[in-house]
Amino acid sequence: MSRFTRRTFNRSLGATVALGALALPGSAPFAAGTKAQVVVVGGGFGGATAAKYIKRFDPSISVTLVEPSTHFITCPFSNTVIGGLNTIDYITQNYDALKKMGVEVVHDLVAHIDGAKKQVKLTRGGTIAFDRCVVSPGIDFRWEKIEGLDASTAGTIPHAWKAGPQTLLLRKQLEAMPNGGTFIISPPVNPFRCPPGPGERISLVASYFKKAKPKSKIVVLDPKKKFSKQGLFKEGWAKLYPGMINYHNVDNDGVVRRVDPKTMTLHTDFGKYKGDVVNFIPSQRAGKIAQVSGLTDNTEWCPIDQQTFESRLVPGVHVIGDSSIASPMPKSGFAASTQAKVCAEAVVNLLKGRMPGTPKFVNTCYSLVDENYGISVAMVYGYEGGKIIKIKGSGGLSPSGADANFHQKEANYARGWYESISNDIWG
Amino acid sequence: MKSFVIPAAVVGITVAGLLTGPAQADMASGAVLANTCFSCHGTDGKSVGDMPTIAGKKESFIAKKLKGFKMGSEDSTVMKRIAKGFTDAEIAAIAKFFAKN
């Protein structure tokens, strides 16, 4: 069915669907001949997985994925592009496979999700009706929390925390930097997307410097006390990049108060740090569509029922991935994808008038300290007393003091993970 | 497409009954348990990278491997950390899922 026909059709049906939902509140099963409609907002790790797995669970459900871009550039493995190990092509995915399995992909930006009318409004005009909506909008930046920076300064001081042109910009700046230059990186406060991401970025920039401009230095200004996989990263840095990385945490003047993009200077409580290349990663909140559609609470993230990922604020709309409050799960691509599979099963069960099942999740975050030096953290999550819980005794970090063979294996598995998960979602 | 939703109750009763005593009514479905493996081991267990492929392996082999990781008798990098998060009944359901799909 063409996009135009579908939208026109939905517009005329919208009132009927809304009435139906009123008459049979909650998990009303669909009568024979009536096709349940799901709209998925966002085509990243969460959204694309949800669209695919709803179709896998029940091909009779009509699934429309709304995503502005025709190609999706993944944050996972974008540090390998910044470090010069891969080109951007390696991390560029598309929606051909989803279309082939019957997902209707609409390249537009959702302007608003109306939970009462059960429809999404598109920026270029028109609406799409849904019986259930799954939203996976990633993150938005809290620019207001840092003096001197906003979206317009990202062309000078990239965040590179949404992959794409920002990834390439940071790579270009590092390539242009002279040998002996200073790279400053400032990670955000918790919670934020990909907790081990800054550590991996520091590592792969250090790896590039070691090969291409060995006199260069890296200064880290981190407003936190500690960071993900800290012990494993520091062990790797001492072995591979001795003396190159100067790490300031909250107790050592790591909090940046103001940034001057003109002079490339970061001002802290006690000093100022001038860089040749500066990567400031702002503090974060739920993606914009979640904010404007009433899905966020005063934490600026989205409260959800942790069994079904249905919003606690807007019934019929499910929020997965970085935007959702799924703690103790981290905000990672792996977590978003495993949440999407649980949510997909719940959505299908609810549309069929069945009880949603019990969730179970896994998250494994691999990081590269160097091309052939991988580390990982893993955790298995269950569901108890209405909450996602860590399964006691499971998970944890790679062992400290492991040999080169172990780290080589974990680097190979990091690539194996990326190739399998991206193929599972977009392939 | 072949339906791959294994009713949780069936798996729970038949498998959990044999291995760990009483059935767990609130166990995740075989599909949900196995789907999360796909993130590393590929869709339906067909790995496209360095992780071992699970597809095509026998149910008894998969269950034995996972229990070996859990007990520490099988060497691994990350699987010993992950297998510890699953009950014997869940391991049996995962093995059954992969063997049947």
XYZ file of C-alpha atoms in Angstrom:
528
model
C 0.000 0.000 0.000
C 1.426 3.394 -0.908
C 2.189 5.923 1.748
C -0.423 8.356 0.439
C -3.188 5.777 0.403
C -2.324 4.545 3.863
C -2.368 8.025 5.361
C -5.634 9.001 3.672
C -7.145 5.706 4.722
C -5.993 6.188 8.300
C -7.299 9.719 8.478
C -10.780 8.551 7.539
C -10.589 5.594 9.899
C -9.151 7.526 12.832
C -12.528 8.347 14.380
C -13.731 4.761 14.114
C -10.595 3.395 15.748
C -10.846 5.934 18.581
C -14.468 5.001 19.184
C -13.569 1.335 19.144
C -10.917 1.934 21.741
C -13.420 3.798 23.922
C -15.949 1.021 23.691
C -13.403 -1.665 24.546
C -10.795 -0.066 26.757
C -7.396 -1.592 27.388
C -6.452 -4.811 25.728
C -9.375 -5.357 23.396
C -8.740 -8.113 20.861
C -9.317 -7.285 17.232
C -12.305 -8.712 15.425
C -11.659 -10.892 12.391
C -10.851 -8.770 9.363
C -9.703 -5.759 11.403
C -5.995 -5.166 11.108
C -4.283 -3.879 14.220
C -2.071 -0.868 13.501
C 1.202 -0.099 15.254
C 3.227 3.037 14.598
C 6.887 2.978 15.626
C 8.566 6.366 16.067
C 12.327 6.313 15.477
C 14.418 3.871 13.452
C 17.392 3.331 15.779
C 18.333 0.305 17.891
C 15.023 0.376 19.788
C 12.562 1.420 17.078
C 13.867 -0.676 14.192
C 14.023 -3.762 16.445
C 10.454 -3.176 17.666
C 9.136 -2.821 14.102
C 10.899 -5.998 12.960
C 9.945 -8.117 15.974
C 6.273 -7.085 16.034
C 6.149 -8.315 12.420
C 8.010 -11.514 13.387
C 5.640 -12.204 16.273
C 2.553 -11.477 14.161
C 2.830 -10.676 10.433
C -0.886 -9.761 10.334
C -0.256 -6.583 12.344
C 0.258 -3.478 10.219
C 3.512 -1.788 11.283
C 4.562 1.691 10.152
C 8.008 2.990 11.102
C 8.466 6.758 10.988
C 12.084 7.873 10.795
C 13.421 11.088 9.217
C 16.619 9.610 7.748
C 16.891 7.115 4.910
C 20.116 5.832 6.489
C 20.885 5.270 10.149
C 24.424 5.832 11.386
C 24.999 3.951 14.632
C 26.599 5.398 17.747
C 28.020 1.955 18.607
C 31.308 1.635 16.716
C 31.303 5.362 15.822
C 34.383 5.655 18.072
C 36.189 3.364 15.614
C 35.471 5.937 12.883
C 36.712 8.770 15.113
C 39.857 6.720 15.826
C 40.370 5.971 12.118
C 39.837 2.188 12.329
C 36.693 2.138 10.180
C 34.987 4.357 7.622
C 31.480 5.738 8.139
C 30.143 3.092 5.707
C 30.837 0.383 8.301
C 28.358 1.983 10.710
C 25.706 3.053 8.157
C 22.497 1.008 8.119
C 19.333 1.267 6.011
C 15.706 0.157 6.057
C 15.553 -2.075 2.963
C 15.264 -5.323 4.944
C 12.478 -3.927 7.144
C 10.547 -2.836 4.041
C 11.038 -6.288 2.529
C 9.440 -7.959 5.536
C 6.377 -5.748 5.236
C 7.124 -2.803 7.540
C 5.951 0.433 5.960
C 8.783 2.943 6.362
C 7.839 6.628 6.230
C 10.766 9.073 6.107
C 9.402 12.029 8.015
C 9.757 13.570 11.447
C 6.921 13.008 13.912
C 5.783 16.415 15.176
C 3.432 15.140 17.879
C 2.058 11.909 19.308
C -1.569 12.269 20.371
C -2.358 9.539 22.888
C -6.028 10.555 23.197
C -6.724 10.597 19.457
C -4.346 7.667 18.941
C -2.505 9.226 16.043
C 0.895 10.666 15.197
C 1.164 13.963 13.381
C 3.873 14.243 10.736
C 5.985 17.367 10.179
C 5.325 17.394 6.435
C 1.574 17.097 7.045
C -0.861 14.256 7.551
C -1.427 11.866 10.413
C -1.102 8.143 10.937
C -3.562 6.373 13.247
C -2.437 3.676 15.654
C -3.874 1.191 18.098
C -0.525 1.129 19.894
C 2.533 3.300 19.372
C 6.151 2.445 20.216
C 8.481 5.421 20.656
C 12.259 5.119 20.672
C 13.510 8.679 20.253
C 17.004 8.453 21.756
C 18.332 11.521 23.514
C 18.243 15.284 23.398
C 20.947 17.615 24.769
C 20.467 19.924 27.773
C 22.462 22.773 26.211
C 21.054 25.131 28.851
C 23.202 23.378 31.456
C 26.468 24.646 29.950
C 27.304 28.311 29.495
C 28.787 29.210 26.116
C 27.552 26.245 24.097
C 24.391 25.485 22.143
C 23.378 23.521 19.054
C 24.980 26.186 16.831
C 28.465 25.774 18.373
C 28.509 22.032 17.628
C 30.157 22.885 14.291
C 33.214 24.107 16.237
C 33.033 21.963 19.368
C 31.369 18.709 18.329
C 29.512 16.438 20.735
C 29.651 13.478 18.327
C 27.160 11.752 20.674
C 24.646 11.342 17.847
C 26.512 9.630 15.047
C 26.703 11.041 11.519
C 28.115 14.400 10.395
C 29.282 15.035 13.995
C 31.347 11.817 13.914
C 33.020 12.862 10.662
C 33.620 16.405 11.947
C 35.451 15.194 15.051
C 37.514 12.783 12.909
C 38.439 15.629 10.525
C 39.470 17.901 13.407
C 41.691 15.170 14.903
C 43.297 14.551 11.502
C 44.014 18.275 11.122
C 45.444 18.604 14.652
C 49.238 19.029 14.804
C 51.463 16.439 16.471
C 51.889 17.704 20.019
C 48.390 19.177 20.148
C 45.873 18.764 22.970
C 42.535 16.966 22.672
C 40.072 17.787 25.450
C 37.025 15.619 26.066
C 34.326 16.348 28.637
C 31.869 13.490 29.369
C 28.401 14.263 30.764
C 26.801 13.742 34.176
C 24.633 10.630 34.745
C 22.364 9.349 33.340
C 23.519 9.452 29.741
C 23.651 7.381 26.553
C 26.350 4.672 26.513
C 28.125 4.913 29.896
C 31.403 3.301 28.664
C 31.349 5.412 25.452
C 33.610 8.246 26.681
C 36.222 5.754 27.928
C 36.248 4.015 24.559
C 36.486 7.339 22.713
C 39.464 8.423 24.843
C 41.082 5.029 24.109
C 40.631 5.088 20.345
C 41.759 8.721 20.035
C 44.841 7.737 22.100
C 45.388 4.791 19.739
C 45.281 7.164 16.749
C 47.648 9.634 18.424
C 50.095 6.843 19.298
C 50.295 5.884 15.613
C 49.989 9.277 13.899
C 50.936 12.084 16.337
C 52.620 10.594 19.399
C 53.555 13.905 21.087
C 49.869 14.779 21.547
C 48.014 14.787 24.860
C 44.476 14.015 25.991
C 42.849 15.948 28.815
C 39.610 14.572 30.295
C 37.337 16.875 32.307
C 34.721 14.578 33.877
C 32.116 15.972 36.318
C 31.627 12.508 37.865
C 33.483 10.681 40.613
C 33.961 7.491 38.600
C 33.098 6.121 35.183
C 31.972 2.844 33.611
C 34.688 0.136 33.388
C 37.096 2.632 35.010
C 39.489 -0.019 36.364
C 39.674 -1.862 33.040
C 40.145 1.320 31.009
C 42.854 2.654 33.328
C 44.645 -0.718 33.239
C 44.606 -0.601 29.425
C 45.708 3.053 29.259
C 48.685 2.387 31.554
C 49.767 -0.506 29.306
C 49.085 1.058 25.891
C 49.216 4.840 26.295
C 51.420 5.660 29.320
C 51.575 9.372 30.119
C 49.213 10.429 27.336
C 45.924 10.771 29.239
C 45.379 13.291 32.023
C 42.053 12.440 33.743
C 40.354 15.010 35.975
C 37.286 13.801 37.883
C 34.904 15.795 40.111
C 37.414 15.776 42.985
C 40.178 17.033 40.709
C 38.656 20.081 39.013
C 36.780 18.054 36.390
C 33.568 20.125 36.352
C 33.379 22.460 33.347
C 31.405 25.632 34.151
C 31.784 27.572 30.911
C 33.128 27.011 27.426
C 34.462 29.650 25.056
C 34.288 28.238 21.504
C 36.196 31.255 20.073
C 39.325 30.511 22.099
C 38.609 26.753 22.477
C 38.875 27.161 26.242
C 37.022 25.268 28.970
C 36.681 27.041 32.311
C 36.496 24.952 35.488
C 36.210 26.068 39.131
C 39.971 26.406 39.529
C 41.468 26.641 36.072
C 41.112 26.880 32.343
C 42.026 24.333 29.719
C 42.722 25.224 26.090
C 42.443 22.519 23.448
C 43.284 22.193 19.777
C 40.303 19.880 19.453
C 37.500 19.933 22.020
C 34.770 17.287 22.344
C 32.129 18.439 24.829
C 29.346 15.896 25.426
C 26.395 17.773 26.963
C 24.157 16.403 29.691
C 21.080 14.653 28.321
C 17.328 14.113 28.505
C 14.708 12.142 26.567
C 14.393 12.796 22.834
C 12.402 15.846 21.787
C 9.285 14.027 20.530
C 8.921 12.468 24.015
C 9.070 15.913 25.619
C 6.502 17.552 23.312
C 4.116 14.595 23.518
C 3.824 14.611 27.310
C 5.805 11.403 27.803
C 8.435 12.888 30.161
C 8.173 13.624 33.889
C 10.156 16.128 35.970
C 13.326 14.047 35.549
C 13.075 14.824 31.798
C 12.988 11.060 31.070
C 9.963 8.824 30.383
C 8.356 6.840 33.222
C 7.081 3.459 32.015
C 5.512 0.240 33.194
C 8.677 -1.870 33.276
C 6.817 -5.011 32.144
C 5.346 -3.651 28.897
C 7.206 -0.327 28.483
C 3.802 1.388 28.225
C 4.050 5.020 29.280
C 2.799 5.810 32.776
C 1.631 9.161 31.406
C 0.098 8.369 27.991
C -1.755 5.018 27.731
C -1.312 3.121 24.463
C 2.128 4.621 23.874
C 5.211 2.545 24.739
C 8.648 4.121 25.257
C 11.826 2.081 24.862
C 15.561 2.736 24.701
C 17.538 5.731 25.966
C 14.452 7.880 26.674
C 12.763 5.365 28.963
C 13.338 5.013 32.694
C 14.361 1.352 32.580
C 16.938 1.546 35.348
C 18.828 -0.508 36.457
C 19.380 -1.106 32.743
C 21.880 1.272 31.135
C 21.109 3.488 28.152
C 22.761 1.400 25.446
C 21.968 0.186 21.933
C 21.975 -3.407 23.164
C 19.581 -2.516 26.010
C 17.258 -0.650 23.596
C 17.146 -3.654 21.278
C 16.484 -6.229 24.020
C 13.808 -3.916 25.481
C 12.258 -3.607 22.007
C 11.878 -7.396 21.767
C 10.154 -7.593 25.165
C 7.985 -4.601 24.231
C 7.134 -6.157 20.827
C 5.844 -9.309 22.517
C 3.853 -7.216 25.015
C 2.322 -5.061 22.264
C 1.272 -8.134 20.273
C -0.221 -9.790 23.380
C -2.106 -6.628 24.360
C -3.472 -6.184 20.829
C -4.701 -9.784 20.939
C -6.331 -9.280 24.339
C -3.794 -11.516 26.082
C -1.797 -10.869 29.226
C 1.725 -9.575 28.564
C 4.516 -12.049 29.358
C 7.323 -11.816 31.894
C 10.308 -9.765 30.711
C 13.894 -10.969 30.715
C 16.785 -8.958 29.329
C 20.502 -9.181 28.653
C 22.919 -6.330 28.114
C 26.542 -6.680 27.072
C 28.632 -3.586 26.369
C 31.921 -4.221 24.601
C 34.500 -1.433 24.407
C 37.706 -1.290 22.403
C 40.721 0.024 24.317
C 42.656 -0.571 21.086
C 41.965 -2.375 17.823
C 42.948 -5.733 19.353
C 42.183 -5.022 23.011
C 38.555 -5.449 24.015
C 36.825 -5.271 27.413
C 33.217 -5.878 28.392
C 30.541 -5.509 31.015
C 27.433 -7.685 31.036
C 24.265 -8.100 33.092
C 21.123 -10.224 32.998
C 17.893 -8.551 34.095
C 14.630 -10.039 35.279
C 11.306 -8.645 36.441
C 10.113 -8.827 40.040
C 7.555 -6.880 42.055
C 6.722 -4.620 39.131
C 10.329 -3.667 38.510
C 13.278 -4.595 36.332
C 15.932 -6.146 38.567
C 19.522 -7.308 38.123
C 19.778 -11.094 38.465
C 22.022 -11.660 41.463
C 25.289 -13.425 40.697
C 25.070 -12.712 36.971
C 26.982 -10.238 34.860
C 29.984 -8.150 35.737
C 33.186 -6.952 34.130
C 35.962 -8.677 32.219
C 38.549 -9.848 34.751
C 41.320 -7.379 35.568
C 44.853 -8.450 34.703
C 43.658 -10.634 31.807
C 46.235 -11.628 29.163
C 46.552 -10.357 25.582
C 44.741 -13.410 24.243
C 41.654 -12.623 26.354
C 41.604 -8.999 25.180
C 42.101 -10.078 21.555
C 39.083 -12.390 21.874
C 36.955 -9.636 23.392
C 37.970 -7.263 20.559
C 36.912 -9.913 18.024
C 33.662 -10.447 19.914
C 33.066 -6.674 20.002
C 33.127 -6.676 16.181
C 31.117 -9.921 16.113
C 28.518 -8.307 18.355
C 28.266 -5.217 16.145
C 27.888 -7.271 12.988
C 25.281 -9.613 14.503
C 23.167 -6.954 16.209
C 23.133 -4.610 13.225
C 22.183 -7.537 10.986
C 19.520 -8.645 13.512
C 17.987 -5.149 13.425
C 18.526 -3.775 9.917
C 19.711 -6.809 7.939
C 6.345 -17.271 8.530
C 6.522 -19.990 11.106
C 5.090 -18.922 14.431
C 7.796 -18.906 17.061
C 5.877 -18.053 20.175
C 6.269 -20.985 22.522
C 3.570 -20.813 25.175
C 5.416 -20.022 28.386
C 3.174 -22.260 30.410
C 3.954 -25.353 28.321
C 7.702 -24.836 28.538
C 7.482 -23.975 32.194
C 5.565 -27.107 33.147
C 7.302 -29.683 30.997
C 10.867 -28.498 31.401
C 10.927 -26.823 34.782
C 9.066 -29.787 36.214
C 11.869 -32.108 35.178
C 14.804 -29.969 36.191
C 14.083 -27.680 39.082
C 10.877 -28.906 40.614
C 7.807 -26.675 40.529
C 6.907 -24.819 37.354
C 7.468 -21.099 37.309
C 4.289 -19.527 36.035
C 5.997 -16.164 35.602
C 8.876 -17.365 33.446
C 9.582 -15.395 30.265
C 8.503 -17.038 27.003
C 10.991 -19.123 25.053
C 10.894 -16.483 22.308
C 11.748 -13.606 24.654
C 14.509 -15.642 26.302
C 16.073 -16.688 22.993
C 15.542 -13.423 21.090
C 17.998 -11.625 23.324
C 20.717 -14.156 22.336
C 20.338 -12.956 18.710
C 22.042 -9.639 19.543
C 25.419 -11.438 19.639
C 24.728 -14.807 18.028
C 22.659 -13.518 15.091
C 18.978 -13.734 14.204
C 17.718 -17.270 14.979
C 21.247 -18.030 16.187
C 22.860 -17.555 12.750
C 25.936 -15.527 13.628
C 27.370 -13.189 11.001
C 30.509 -12.335 12.987
C 32.959 -13.997 15.370
C 30.382 -15.323 17.845
C 29.552 -19.020 17.515
C 26.408 -19.941 15.584
C 23.706 -21.609 17.697
C 21.331 -22.437 14.819
C 21.271 -26.101 13.917
C 22.765 -27.270 17.218
C 20.991 -29.987 19.176
C 18.805 -29.079 22.147
C 20.887 -31.248 24.495
C 24.144 -29.665 23.270
C 22.892 -26.083 23.804
C 21.558 -26.908 27.286
C 24.796 -28.684 28.239
C 26.938 -25.773 27.025
C 24.867 -23.158 28.873
C 24.918 -25.178 32.087
C 28.656 -25.651 31.678
C 29.131 -21.867 31.400
C 26.890 -21.398 34.440
C 28.790 -23.923 36.567
C 32.194 -22.752 35.320
C 33.198 -26.055 33.731
C 33.116 -24.484 30.221
C 35.702 -21.816 29.520
C 34.423 -18.490 28.128
C 34.995 -14.740 28.100
C 31.470 -13.445 28.745
C 29.119 -16.447 28.655
C 29.912 -17.480 32.241
C 28.711 -14.042 33.348
C 25.538 -14.297 31.260
C 24.595 -17.965 31.869
C 24.552 -17.320 35.635
C 21.508 -15.103 35.055
C 19.314 -17.982 33.865
C 17.575 -20.770 35.783
C 17.868 -24.357 34.558
C 14.254 -24.113 33.344
C 15.068 -20.997 31.328
C 18.165 -22.679 29.876
C 15.999 -25.623 28.826
C 13.496 -23.263 27.172
C 16.303 -21.458 25.291
C 17.754 -24.782 24.097
C 14.332 -25.943 22.978
C 13.687 -22.709 21.107
C 16.927 -22.850 19.125
C 16.528 -26.555 18.354
C 13.005 -25.987 17.017
C 13.714 -22.891 14.925
